Coordinates of C-alpha atoms in Angstrom, one line a residue:
R1 CA -20.8 -15.9 -15.3
A2 CA -20.0 -19.6 -14.7
H3 CA -18.7 -19.5 -18.6
G4 CA -16.4 -16.2 -17.8
F5 CA -15.0 -17.9 -14.6
L6 CA -14.6 -21.3 -16.4
S7 CA -12.2 -19.6 -19.5
S8 CA -10.5 -17.8 -17.0
A9 CA -6.9 -18.4 -16.4
A10 CA -7.3 -21.4 -14.2
A11 CA -3.5 -23.4 -13.9
T12 CA -2.4 -24.1 -10.5
D13 CA 1.1 -22.4 -11.5
H14 CA -1.1 -18.8 -12.1
P15 CA -0.9 -17.0 -8.5
S16 CA -4.8 -17.2 -8.1
G17 CA -4.5 -21.2 -8.2
R18 CA -1.6 -21.3 -6.5
L19 CA -3.6 -19.3 -3.5
A20 CA -6.5 -21.5 -3.7
V21 CA -4.7 -24.7 -3.9
F22 CA -3.1 -23.1 -0.5
E23 CA -6.4 -22.4 0.8
A24 CA -7.8 -25.9 0.4
L25 CA -4.1 -27.5 1.9
A26 CA -5.1 -25.2 5.1
E27 CA -8.5 -26.5 5.5
H28 CA -7.5 -29.8 5.3
F29 CA -4.5 -29.8 7.4
G30 CA -7.0 -27.8 9.9
R31 CA -8.8 -28.8 13.0
D32 CA -12.2 -27.9 14.7
G33 CA -13.4 -25.9 11.6
V34 CA -10.1 -23.5 11.8
P35 CA -7.7 -23.6 8.7
G36 CA -4.4 -24.4 9.2
Y37 CA -2.1 -21.7 7.8
A38 CA 1.2 -22.3 9.6
W39 CA 2.0 -24.4 6.7
R40 CA 5.7 -25.3 7.9
S41 CA 4.1 -27.8 10.2
W42 CA 2.3 -29.5 7.3
P43 CA 3.8 -32.6 5.5
A44 CA 7.2 -32.0 3.9
D45 CA 6.0 -32.9 0.6
C46 CA 3.5 -30.3 1.1
R47 CA 5.8 -27.2 2.1
D48 CA 6.7 -27.3 -1.5
P49 CA 3.8 -25.9 -4.2
H50 CA 5.7 -27.8 -6.9
S51 CA 5.6 -31.4 -5.2
P52 CA 4.3 -33.7 -6.6
A53 CA 2.5 -34.3 -3.4
V54 CA 0.6 -30.9 -3.8
A55 CA -0.3 -31.9 -7.6
A56 CA -2.0 -35.0 -6.5
F57 CA -3.8 -33.4 -3.8
A58 CA -5.4 -30.1 -6.1
A59 CA -6.0 -33.1 -8.6
G60 CA -7.6 -34.8 -5.6
H61 CA -9.6 -32.1 -3.9
R62 CA -10.3 -30.1 -7.0
E63 CA -14.4 -28.7 -5.5
A64 CA -12.4 -27.4 -2.8
V65 CA -9.4 -25.9 -4.8
D66 CA -11.9 -24.4 -7.6
F67 CA -13.9 -23.0 -4.5
H68 CA -11.6 -20.9 -3.7
R69 CA -10.1 -19.7 -7.2
Y70 CA -14.1 -18.7 -7.9
L71 CA -13.6 -16.4 -4.9
Q72 CA -10.3 -14.9 -6.2
W73 CA -12.2 -14.7 -9.5
E74 CA -14.9 -13.0 -8.2
A75 CA -12.6 -10.3 -6.2
R76 CA -10.8 -9.6 -9.3
H77 CA -13.9 -9.2 -11.3
Q78 CA -15.6 -6.9 -9.1
L79 CA -12.4 -4.9 -8.8
H80 CA -12.2 -4.6 -12.0
A81 CA -16.1 -3.6 -12.3
C82 CA -15.5 -0.6 -9.4
A83 CA -12.2 0.7 -11.8
S84 CA -14.3 0.5 -15.1
R85 CA -17.6 2.4 -13.5
A86 CA -14.7 5.3 -11.6
Q87 CA -13.3 5.5 -15.3
A88 CA -17.0 6.1 -17.0
L89 CA -17.6 8.8 -14.3
G90 CA -14.4 10.2 -15.2
M91 CA -12.2 10.4 -12.5
A92 CA -9.0 10.8 -13.6
V93 CA -7.0 8.7 -11.1
G94 CA -10.0 6.0 -10.2
I95 CA -8.8 3.7 -7.8
Y96 CA -6.0 4.3 -5.7
G97 CA -3.9 1.7 -4.5
D98 CA -2.2 0.4 -1.6
L99 CA 1.0 -2.0 -2.0
A100 CA 2.2 -3.9 1.0
L101 CA 5.6 -4.1 2.3
G102 CA 5.3 -7.9 2.9
A103 CA 2.8 -10.5 3.8
D104 CA 2.0 -12.7 6.3
P105 CA 4.8 -15.3 6.6
D106 CA 1.8 -18.0 7.5
G107 CA 0.6 -17.2 4.1
A108 CA 0.3 -18.2 1.0
D109 CA 2.9 -16.2 -0.4
A110 CA 5.5 -17.3 1.5
W111 CA 4.5 -20.4 0.8
A112 CA 4.6 -19.9 -2.8
L113 CA 8.1 -17.7 -2.7
G114 CA 10.1 -20.3 -0.6
D115 CA 14.0 -19.4 -0.9
L116 CA 13.2 -15.9 -2.2
L117 CA 12.5 -14.9 1.1
A118 CA 15.0 -14.5 4.3
V119 CA 14.6 -17.3 6.5
G120 CA 15.2 -16.1 10.3
A121 CA 14.5 -12.9 10.2
S122 CA 11.7 -10.1 10.2
A123 CA 11.6 -6.6 8.2
G124 CA 11.1 -3.8 11.1
A125 CA 12.6 -0.4 11.7
P126 CA 14.7 1.1 14.0
P127 CA 14.3 3.0 17.4
D128 CA 12.9 6.4 16.5
Q129 CA 10.8 9.3 18.5
L130 CA 7.5 7.4 17.9
N131 CA 9.2 4.3 18.9
L132 CA 12.4 3.9 21.4
K133 CA 12.6 0.2 21.0
G134 CA 12.2 0.0 17.4
Q135 CA 9.8 -2.1 15.2
D136 CA 9.5 -5.9 14.3
W137 CA 6.9 -6.5 12.1
G138 CA 7.0 -10.0 12.0
F139 CA 6.8 -10.7 8.0
A140 CA 9.9 -12.0 5.9
P141 CA 11.1 -9.6 3.3
F142 CA 12.7 -10.6 0.1
V143 CA 16.4 -11.7 0.0
P144 CA 17.6 -9.0 -3.0
S145 CA 20.8 -11.8 -4.2
A146 CA 17.4 -14.0 -4.3
L147 CA 15.1 -11.9 -6.2
R148 CA 18.0 -10.7 -8.1
A149 CA 18.7 -14.2 -9.4
A150 CA 15.1 -14.3 -10.6
A151 CA 15.7 -11.5 -12.6
Y152 CA 12.9 -9.7 -10.1
A153 CA 9.5 -11.8 -11.6
P154 CA 8.3 -12.2 -8.7
F155 CA 8.7 -8.1 -7.9
A156 CA 7.1 -7.3 -11.3
A157 CA 4.2 -9.8 -10.9
L158 CA 3.2 -8.1 -7.3
L159 CA 3.4 -4.9 -9.4
R160 CA 1.7 -5.9 -12.4
H161 CA -1.2 -7.3 -9.9
N162 CA -2.1 -4.5 -8.2
M163 CA -1.5 -1.9 -10.9
R164 CA -3.9 -3.8 -13.0
D165 CA -7.2 -2.1 -12.1
S166 CA -5.7 1.1 -9.9
G167 CA -4.6 4.3 -11.1
A168 CA -2.3 4.9 -8.9
L169 CA -0.6 2.9 -6.4
R170 CA 1.2 3.9 -3.2
I171 CA 4.2 1.9 -2.2
D172 CA 4.5 1.7 1.7
H173 CA 7.5 2.3 3.6
A174 CA 9.7 3.6 0.4
I175 CA 12.9 3.3 2.4
G176 CA 12.7 -0.4 1.5
L177 CA 13.3 0.2 -1.7
Q178 CA 17.1 1.6 -0.8
H179 CA 17.5 -0.6 2.3
L180 CA 15.4 -2.3 4.2
Y181 CA 15.7 -2.9 8.2
W182 CA 16.2 -6.6 9.3
V183 CA 15.6 -8.1 12.8
P184 CA 16.8 -11.6 13.4
H185 CA 14.1 -13.8 15.1
G186 CA 14.9 -13.8 19.3
T187 CA 16.5 -10.5 18.9
P188 CA 14.9 -7.4 20.4
A189 CA 14.2 -4.7 17.7
D190 CA 16.3 -2.3 18.6
L191 CA 19.3 -4.8 17.8
G192 CA 18.3 -5.5 14.0
G193 CA 20.5 -3.9 11.2
Y194 CA 19.8 -2.4 7.7
V195 CA 20.4 -4.4 4.2
R196 CA 21.1 -2.8 1.3
Q197 CA 19.1 -3.2 -1.9
R198 CA 19.6 -2.9 -4.9
V199 CA 17.6 0.2 -5.5
D200 CA 18.4 1.4 -9.3
E201 CA 17.3 -2.3 -10.7
L202 CA 13.9 -2.3 -8.7
F203 CA 13.1 1.5 -9.7
A204 CA 14.0 0.1 -13.1
V205 CA 11.3 -2.9 -12.5
I206 CA 8.6 0.0 -10.9
A207 CA 9.4 2.2 -13.5
L208 CA 8.3 -0.2 -16.7
E209 CA 5.4 -2.1 -14.8
S210 CA 3.8 1.5 -13.9
V211 CA 4.5 2.4 -17.9
R212 CA 3.0 -0.7 -18.8
N213 CA -0.1 -0.3 -16.7
R214 CA -0.9 3.4 -16.8
C215 CA -0.2 3.8 -13.4
I216 CA 1.0 6.5 -10.8
V217 CA 2.8 5.8 -7.9
I218 CA 3.3 7.4 -5.0
G219 CA 6.5 6.3 -2.8
E220 CA 5.6 6.3 0.9
D221 CA 8.9 8.3 2.1
L222 CA 8.3 8.4 5.7
G223 CA 10.5 8.1 8.9
T224 CA 14.2 7.6 9.4
L225 CA 15.4 8.3 5.4
P226 CA 18.7 6.9 3.5
D227 CA 20.6 9.9 2.0
G228 CA 19.5 10.0 -1.8
L229 CA 16.5 8.5 -1.4
Q230 CA 14.1 11.7 -2.0
E231 CA 16.0 12.8 -4.6
R232 CA 15.5 9.2 -6.3
L233 CA 12.0 9.1 -6.0
R234 CA 12.1 13.0 -7.6
A235 CA 14.4 11.9 -10.5
A236 CA 12.0 9.0 -11.3
A237 CA 8.8 10.9 -11.2
M238 CA 7.4 9.1 -8.4
L239 CA 5.4 10.6 -6.3
S240 CA 6.3 11.9 -2.4
Y241 CA 3.5 11.3 0.5
R242 CA 3.1 13.5 3.3
V243 CA 0.4 13.3 6.1
L244 CA -1.4 16.5 5.8
P245 CA -1.7 17.4 9.9
F246 CA 1.9 16.7 10.4
Q247 CA 3.0 19.0 7.5
C248 CA 3.3 22.3 9.7
R249 CA 6.1 24.0 11.1
H250 CA 7.0 24.9 14.8
D251 CA 4.5 27.8 15.3
G252 CA 2.1 24.9 14.5
S253 CA 0.9 26.6 11.2
F254 CA 0.5 24.6 8.2
Y255 CA 2.6 24.9 4.9
R256 CA 1.2 26.1 2.0
P257 CA 0.7 25.1 -1.4
E258 CA 3.8 26.5 -3.1
E259 CA 6.4 25.1 0.2
Y260 CA 5.4 21.5 -1.2
P261 CA 7.7 19.6 -3.1
R262 CA 6.5 19.9 -6.9
L263 CA 5.4 15.9 -6.8
A264 CA 3.8 15.2 -3.7
L265 CA 0.7 13.8 -2.6
V266 CA -0.7 15.0 0.8
A267 CA -3.3 12.6 2.3
G268 CA -5.0 12.3 5.8
P269 CA -5.0 8.0 6.0
R270 CA -7.2 6.4 8.0
G271 CA -6.8 6.7 11.8
T272 CA -5.9 10.6 11.5
E273 CA -8.8 11.8 13.7
V274 CA -8.2 15.3 12.6
V275 CA -8.4 15.2 8.9
E276 CA -11.6 12.6 9.2
R277 CA -13.4 15.2 11.7
L278 CA -12.8 18.3 9.0
V279 CA -13.9 15.7 6.3
V280 CA -17.2 15.9 8.1
E281 CA -17.1 19.3 8.7
V282 CA -16.0 20.9 5.7
D283 CA -16.2 18.3 3.0
S284 CA -18.6 20.7 0.6
R285 CA -15.5 23.2 0.6
L286 CA -12.9 21.1 -0.4
R287 CA -11.7 23.1 -3.3
G288 CA -7.9 23.5 -3.7
D289 CA -5.4 24.5 -6.2
R290 CA -4.9 21.0 -7.4
L291 CA -7.3 18.6 -4.5
L292 CA -7.6 14.9 -5.5
V293 CA -11.0 13.4 -3.9
L294 CA -11.2 9.5 -4.2
G295 CA -9.2 10.2 -7.5
K296 CA -11.3 13.3 -8.8
V297 CA -9.7 16.3 -9.9
I298 CA -11.8 19.5 -8.3
S299 CA -10.5 22.9 -9.5
C300 CA -11.3 26.1 -8.1
A301 CA -9.2 29.1 -6.4
R302 CA -6.5 29.0 -4.6
P303 CA -8.3 31.6 -1.5
I304 CA -10.3 28.8 -0.6
L305 CA -7.8 26.3 -0.1
G306 CA -6.1 28.9 2.2
A307 CA -9.3 28.7 3.9
H308 CA -9.4 25.1 4.1
L309 CA -5.8 24.7 5.7
R310 CA -6.6 27.8 8.6
L311 CA -9.6 25.5 9.5
L312 CA -7.3 23.1 9.9
E313 CA -4.7 24.8 12.0
S314 CA -7.9 25.5 13.9
L315 CA -8.9 22.2 14.6
K316 CA -5.5 21.0 15.1
R317 CA -5.2 23.7 17.9
R318 CA -8.4 21.8 19.1
A319 CA -7.3 18.6 18.9
H320 CA -5.1 18.5 22.1
A321 CA -8.9 18.5 24.3
V322 CA -9.8 15.2 22.6
R323 CA -9.6 12.1 23.5
H324 CA -7.4 10.0 21.5
D325 CA -8.0 6.8 23.0
R326 CA -11.3 6.5 20.8
P327 CA -13.2 7.3 17.3
F328 CA -15.0 10.8 17.1
A329 CA -18.5 10.0 17.3
V330 CA -19.1 11.2 13.9
R331 CA -17.2 10.0 11.0
P332 CA -17.5 10.4 7.0
A333 CA -19.3 7.3 6.2
V334 CA -16.1 7.3 3.5
V335 CA -12.5 7.6 4.7
W336 CA -11.4 10.4 2.0
Q337 CA -8.0 10.3 0.6
L338 CA -7.3 14.0 0.6
V339 CA -4.4 15.2 -1.3
A340 CA -3.2 19.0 -1.4
A341 CA -1.2 18.5 -4.4
L342 CA -0.3 16.5 -7.2
E343 CA 1.2 19.2 -9.7
F344 CA -0.2 23.0 -7.8
R345 CA 0.7 23.7 -11.4
I346 CA -2.4 22.2 -13.3
A347 CA -4.8 25.0 -11.5
D348 CA -3.4 27.6 -13.4
N349 CA -4.8 26.1 -16.7
H350 CA -8.0 26.4 -14.9
R351 CA -7.8 30.5 -13.9

């Protein structure tokens, strides 16, 4: 293991190296054993990851830097082992990763990316039926012109590192690929505005990294959608993302498999209690036309999927009597990501 670690990429300009230096600096500037992650309060010559002062610190605190580099190496090693094990077990997709929309403004990404991120604004969402005051998510968005000037290299690297051991990657808030809601600091979230993205260029980078890494891409297209986004997703062969408990008509009945878009991933995310209870009660009967359960495709007849949806409808009717301020007493040991379909037509091959 020591040989594997020492022979791995260890330069401080590698993302794991920069993170290791950042963590060591945070410990150095912390107090009472608590790391000082607010890097904008560090001495000015340590706020730039490329400064001579940071290079001198890394050289003088090699043990601390190597410790944090080792943690990153170990995490990557274990993730790769999980992906290899999934492949060996015949899982068609394997690890299903999730790409967050942004990072902590006091974190290593913001420290390393510098002027590529907007200063004085946060990403968020406008008012809608679920949040009338809008949302301020607190992290700095990419500046579109700066990202383009960098030839999208930081965005491509972000995708590449997340796709490396994932068979599928969900891009959170795919709306942000077309336009992103910015909230100026000190301004209420409902007074923000949209900043247009160079959507075709971002989609091209995603497509390139998807092919290079043989990774399925899911675009989380929930919320207030801009015109043309779902058509772009379809044209790029990105799967639409649907939350199963909410895929119902006005009368409360659920949509049938043939009513979903041809390329759609339908999931029950963690925190959706109805789906978690469903997994507990009927996990042995999950047999859809095209159900992806933890990356493994299981095929069977359509009538059983119909029974599954009818049971979910029954659970949904009972959900009004369930307290939503606490979790169910019984939960699955593993929260399953359910999929009602990647492409339903695959079932035709098994009839």
